[in-house]
PDB file of C-alpha atoms and ligand atoms in Angstrom:
ATOM      1  CA  MET A   1      91.156  89.121  95.105  1.00  0.00           C
ATOM      2  CA  ASP A   2      93.829  89.360  92.481  1.00  0.00           C
ATOM      3  CA  ASP A   3      91.276  91.359  90.240  1.00  0.00           C
ATOM      4  CA  MET A   4      90.621  93.549  93.373  1.00  0.00           C
ATOM      5  CA  LEU A   5      94.228  94.238  93.907  1.00  0.00           C
ATOM      6  CA  GLU A   6      94.659  95.117  90.264  1.00  0.00           C
ATOM      7  CA  THR A   7      91.566  97.597  90.390  1.00  0.00           C
ATOM      8  CA  MET A   8      93.058  99.100  93.440  1.00  0.00           C
ATOM      9  CA  TYR A   9      96.561  99.957  92.179  1.00  0.00           C
ATOM     10  CA  GLU A  10      94.853 100.961  88.916  1.00  0.00           C
ATOM     11  CA  ALA A  11      92.834 103.607  90.935  1.00  0.00           C
ATOM     12  CA  ASP A  12      95.898 104.658  93.188  1.00  0.00           C
ATOM     13  CA  GLY A  13      94.058 103.440  96.410  1.00  0.00           C
ATOM     14  CA  ILE A  14      95.573 101.950  99.539  1.00  0.00           C
ATOM     15  CA  GLY A  15      92.461  99.799 100.110  1.00  0.00           C
ATOM     16  CA  LEU A  16      89.529  98.382  98.244  1.00  0.00           C
ATOM     17  CA  ALA A  17      86.264  96.467  99.467  1.00  0.00           C
ATOM     18  CA  ALA A  18      84.837  93.988  97.051  1.00  0.00           C
ATOM     19  CA  ILE A  19      81.358  95.923  97.316  1.00  0.00           C
ATOM     20  CA  GLN A  20      83.212  98.908  95.499  1.00  0.00           C
ATOM     21  CA  ILE A  21      83.539  96.830  92.293  1.00  0.00           C
ATOM     22  CA  ASP A  22      80.008  95.357  92.704  1.00  0.00           C
ATOM     23  CA  ILE A  23      81.023  92.041  94.512  1.00  0.00           C
ATOM     24  CA  PRO A  24      78.839  91.654  97.567  1.00  0.00           C
ATOM     25  CA  LYS A  25      81.304  89.539  99.688  1.00  0.00           C
ATOM     26  CA  ARG A  26      83.176  90.429 102.884  1.00  0.00           C
ATOM     27  CA  ILE A  27      86.759  90.740 101.178  1.00  0.00           C
ATOM     28  CA  ILE A  28      89.155  93.692 101.320  1.00  0.00           C
ATOM     29  CA  VAL A  29      92.448  94.190  99.899  1.00  0.00           C
ATOM     30  CA  MET A  30      95.091  96.666 100.951  1.00  0.00           C
ATOM     31  CA  ASP A  31      98.593  97.923 100.153  1.00  0.00           C
ATOM     32  CA  LEU A  32     100.014 100.606 102.556  1.00  0.00           C
ATOM     33  CA  ALA A  33     103.530 100.556 100.960  1.00  0.00           C
ATOM     34  CA  GLY A  34     104.525 104.003  99.792  1.00  0.00           C
ATOM     35  CA  GLU A  35     105.420 104.965  96.254  1.00  0.00           C
ATOM     36  CA  GLY A  36     108.806 103.508  95.245  1.00  0.00           C
ATOM     37  CA  GLU A  37     108.697 100.802  98.086  1.00  0.00           C
ATOM     38  CA  GLU A  38     108.360  97.052  97.801  1.00  0.00           C
ATOM     39  CA  PRO A  39     104.468  96.270  97.240  1.00  0.00           C
ATOM     40  CA  GLN A  40     102.751  94.895 100.440  1.00  0.00           C
ATOM     41  CA  PRO A  41      99.530  93.395  99.428  1.00  0.00           C
ATOM     42  CA  ARG A  42      97.256  92.130 102.121  1.00  0.00           C
ATOM     43  CA  PHE A  43      93.931  90.370 101.962  1.00  0.00           C
ATOM     44  CA  PHE A  44      91.240  89.965 104.340  1.00  0.00           C
ATOM     45  CA  VAL A  45      88.497  87.634 104.018  1.00  0.00           C
ATOM     46  CA  ASN A  46      85.428  87.884 106.556  1.00  0.00           C
ATOM     47  CA  PRO A  47      87.398  90.164 108.652  1.00  0.00           C
ATOM     48  CA  GLU A  48      86.367  91.037 112.208  1.00  0.00           C
ATOM     49  CA  ILE A  49      87.211  94.062 114.367  1.00  0.00           C
ATOM     50  CA  LEU A  50      88.106  93.140 117.959  1.00  0.00           C
ATOM     51  CA  ASP A  51      89.128  95.188 121.020  1.00  0.00           C
ATOM     52  CA  PRO A  52      88.747  98.670 119.593  1.00  0.00           C
ATOM     53  CA  SER A  53      90.666 101.149 121.727  1.00  0.00           C
ATOM     54  CA  GLU A  54      88.922 103.611 123.913  1.00  0.00           C
ATOM     55  CA  GLU A  55      91.283 106.152 122.598  1.00  0.00           C
ATOM     56  CA  THR A  56      90.304 107.756 119.291  1.00  0.00           C
ATOM     57  CA  GLY A  57      92.267 109.520 116.639  1.00  0.00           C
ATOM     58  CA  LEU A  58      91.544 111.781 113.666  1.00  0.00           C
ATOM     59  CA  TYR A  59      92.762 111.007 110.198  1.00  0.00           C
ATOM     60  CA  GLN A  60      92.053 112.886 106.998  1.00  0.00           C
ATOM     61  CA  GLU A  61      90.177 110.166 104.905  1.00  0.00           C
ATOM     62  CA  GLY A  62      89.265 110.016 101.175  1.00  0.00           C
ATOM     63  CA  CYS A  63      87.285 107.191  99.386  1.00  0.00           C
ATOM     64  CA  LEU A  64      87.323 106.071  96.022  1.00  0.00           C
ATOM     65  CA  SER A  65      83.537 105.792  96.095  1.00  0.00           C
ATOM     66  CA  VAL A  66      83.396 109.645  97.153  1.00  0.00           C
ATOM     67  CA  PRO A  67      85.792 110.909  94.788  1.00  0.00           C
ATOM     68  CA  GLU A  68      87.942 114.000  95.585  1.00  0.00           C
ATOM     69  CA  PHE A  69      86.486 114.810  98.935  1.00  0.00           C
ATOM     70  CA  TYR A  70      88.523 114.596 102.110  1.00  0.00           C
ATOM     71  CA  GLU A  71      87.477 115.056 105.617  1.00  0.00           C
ATOM     72  CA  GLU A  72      88.772 114.179 109.246  1.00  0.00           C
ATOM     73  CA  VAL A  73      87.135 111.163 110.514  1.00  0.00           C
ATOM     74  CA  GLU A  74      87.402 110.007 114.117  1.00  0.00           C
ATOM     75  CA  ARG A  75      87.807 106.240 114.854  1.00  0.00           C
ATOM     76  CA  PRO A  76      89.422 103.968 117.548  1.00  0.00           C
ATOM     77  CA  GLN A  77      93.241 104.450 117.353  1.00  0.00           C
ATOM     78  CA  ARG A  78      93.928 100.781 117.700  1.00  0.00           C
ATOM     79  CA  CYS A  79      92.060  97.711 117.163  1.00  0.00           C
ATOM     80  CA  ARG A  80      92.686  93.897 116.534  1.00  0.00           C
ATOM     81  CA  VAL A  81      91.677  92.376 113.153  1.00  0.00           C
ATOM     82  CA  ARG A  82      90.751  88.700 112.880  1.00  0.00           C
ATOM     83  CA  PHE A  83      90.477  87.504 109.233  1.00  0.00           C
ATOM     84  CA  LEU A  84      91.122  84.574 106.873  1.00  0.00           C
ATOM     85  CA  ASP A  85      94.178  85.481 104.633  1.00  0.00           C
ATOM     86  CA  TYR A  86      94.783  84.813 100.913  1.00  0.00           C
ATOM     87  CA  HIS A  87      95.333  81.014 101.704  1.00  0.00           C
ATOM     88  CA  GLY A  88      92.167  80.683 104.021  1.00  0.00           C
ATOM     89  CA  ASN A  89      94.203  80.540 107.193  1.00  0.00           C
ATOM     90  CA  GLU A  90      92.837  82.320 110.276  1.00  0.00           C
ATOM     91  CA  GLN A  91      94.995  85.371 111.467  1.00  0.00           C
ATOM     92  CA  THR A  92      94.808  87.999 114.122  1.00  0.00           C
ATOM     93  CA  ILE A  93      96.785  91.220 113.724  1.00  0.00           C
ATOM     94  CA  ASP A  94      96.982  94.399 115.936  1.00  0.00           C
ATOM     95  CA  ALA A  95      96.377  97.301 113.967  1.00  0.00           C
ATOM     96  CA  GLU A  96      97.382 100.935 114.642  1.00  0.00           C
ATOM     97  CA  GLY A  97      98.060 104.071 112.675  1.00  0.00           C
ATOM     98  CA  LEU A  98      97.296 104.174 109.114  1.00  0.00           C
ATOM     99  CA  PHE A  99      96.594 100.231 109.174  1.00  0.00           C
ATOM    100  CA  ALA A 100      94.042 100.843 111.845  1.00  0.00           C
ATOM    101  CA  VAL A 101      92.393 103.761 109.858  1.00  0.00           C
ATOM    102  CA  CYS A 102      92.175 101.946 106.565  1.00  0.00           C
ATOM    103  CA  ILE A 103      90.968  98.456 108.017  1.00  0.00           C
ATOM    104  CA  GLN A 104      88.210 100.436 109.931  1.00  0.00           C
ATOM    105  CA  HIS A 105      87.330 102.330 106.682  1.00  0.00           C
ATOM    106  CA  GLU A 106      87.204  99.324 104.513  1.00  0.00           C
ATOM    107  CA  MET A 107      85.020  97.173 107.306  1.00  0.00           C
ATOM    108  CA  ASP A 108      82.578  99.966 107.092  1.00  0.00           C
ATOM    109  CA  HIS A 109      82.232  99.425 103.158  1.00  0.00           C
ATOM    110  CA  LEU A 110      81.190  95.912 104.068  1.00  0.00           C
ATOM    111  CA  ASP A 111      78.352  97.079 106.141  1.00  0.00           C
ATOM    112  CA  GLY A 112      77.291  99.840 103.584  1.00  0.00           C
ATOM    113  CA  VAL A 113      78.845 102.638 105.667  1.00  0.00           C
ATOM    114  CA  LEU A 114      81.065 105.487 104.005  1.00  0.00           C
ATOM    115  CA  PHE A 115      83.385 107.857 105.713  1.00  0.00           C
ATOM    116  CA  ILE A 116      80.924 110.650 105.039  1.00  0.00           C
ATOM    117  CA  ASP A 117      78.602 108.734 107.348  1.00  0.00           C
ATOM    118  CA  ARG A 118      80.963 109.522 110.013  1.00  0.00           C
ATOM    119  CA  ILE A 119      81.110 113.316 109.659  1.00  0.00           C
ATOM    120  CA  SER A 120      78.753 115.895 110.449  1.00  0.00           C
ATOM    121  CA  ARG A 121      75.416 116.197 108.566  1.00  0.00           C
ATOM    122  CA  LEU A 122      76.292 119.532 107.141  1.00  0.00           C
ATOM    123  CA  LYS A 123      79.509 118.299 105.723  1.00  0.00           C
ATOM    124  CA  ARG A 124      77.804 115.131 104.458  1.00  0.00           C
ATOM    125  CA  ASP A 125      74.974 116.850 102.658  1.00  0.00           C
ATOM    126  CA  ARG A 126      77.467 119.418 101.050  1.00  0.00           C
ATOM    127  CA  ILE A 127      79.431 116.554  99.660  1.00  0.00           C
ATOM    128  CA  ILE A 128      76.246 114.500  98.357  1.00  0.00           C
ATOM    129  CA  ARG A 129      74.865 117.702  96.697  1.00  0.00           C
ATOM    130  CA  LYS A 130      78.207 118.389  94.970  1.00  0.00           C
ATOM    131  CA  LEU A 131      78.639 114.933  93.823  1.00  0.00           C
ATOM    132  CA  LYS A 132      74.945 115.004  92.472  1.00  0.00           C
ATOM    133  CA  LYS A 133      75.587 118.082  90.578  1.00  0.00           C
ATOM    134  CA  ASP A 134      78.899 116.548  89.021  1.00  0.00           C
ATOM    135  CA  GLN A 135      76.602 113.505  87.859  1.00  0.00           C
ATOM    136  CA  ARG A 136      74.055 115.832  86.458  1.00  0.00           C
ATOM    137  CA  LEU A 137      76.763 117.709  84.427  1.00  0.00           C
ATOM    138  CA  ALA A 138      78.412 114.459  83.550  1.00  0.00           C
ATOM    139  CA  ALA A 139      75.295 113.226  82.002  1.00  0.00           C
ATOM    140  CA  ILE A 140      74.684 116.230  79.596  1.00  0.00           C
ATOM    141  CA  ALA A 141      78.436 116.369  78.624  1.00  0.00           C
TER     142      ALA A 141
HETATM  143  O1  GNR B 201      92.979 105.137  98.896  1.00  0.00           O
HETATM  144  C1  GNR B 201      92.308 105.399  99.873  1.00  0.00           C
HETATM  145  N1  GNR B 201      92.897 106.186 100.849  1.00  0.00           N
HETATM  146  C2  GNR B 201      92.471 106.406 102.223  1.00  0.00           C
HETATM  147  C3  GNR B 201      93.031 107.435 102.850  1.00  0.00           C
HETATM  148  C4  GNR B 201      92.482 107.572 104.186  1.00  0.00           C
HETATM  149  C5  GNR B 201      91.577 106.879 104.710  1.00  0.00           C
HETATM  150  C6  GNR B 201      91.167 105.861 104.119  1.00  0.00           C
HETATM  151  C7  GNR B 201      91.442 105.671 102.674  1.00  0.00           C
HETATM  152  S1  GNR B 201      90.958 104.230 101.902  1.00  0.00           S
HETATM  153  C8  GNR B 201      90.997 104.917 100.247  1.00  0.00           C
HETATM  154  C9  GNR B 201      90.586 103.816  99.247  1.00  0.00           C
HETATM  155  C10 GNR B 201      89.080 103.374  99.429  1.00  0.00           C
HETATM  156  O2  GNR B 201      88.204 104.229  99.311  1.00  0.00           O
HETATM  157  N2  GNR B 201      88.816 102.181 100.055  1.00  0.00           N
HETATM  158  O3  GNR B 201      87.660 102.088 100.528  1.00  0.00           O
HETATM  159 NI1   NI B 202      86.505 103.687 100.695  1.00  0.00          NI
END
């Protein structure tokens, strides 16, 4: 988890799921503190989402695993998260705002789902096509 946090800070992300650095475990790290604020690292082991609100919200999401693309994603506005913390103690937290967006985005990673799986097929296919093209260009550069 310490390694994940370091990797996340290095990449300027606000969250990171273990699978993003090839560790197939249900672990998430997060820090929503703004630039110049005191760091607020958070650790979630085996997290579960409880009581997602009927009410949804839109947020412009990006992902370290889908670099340089941003799209509005609709998700429940609030939820509860039950997880084990850094010390292995069970905790339950009410999430809203950016925290709710980020924990749901990271939980999706644990199940192999990316934010582009939650946008229109047209937009998703366009992004995948551009990423593949970038990859081809990078391979011959
Ligand atoms: O750094 C990140 N920013 C972000 C912005 C809006 C919604 C979700 C995120 S998570 C992302 C880092 C990442 O890809 N985590 O999996
Ligand atoms: Ni992501």
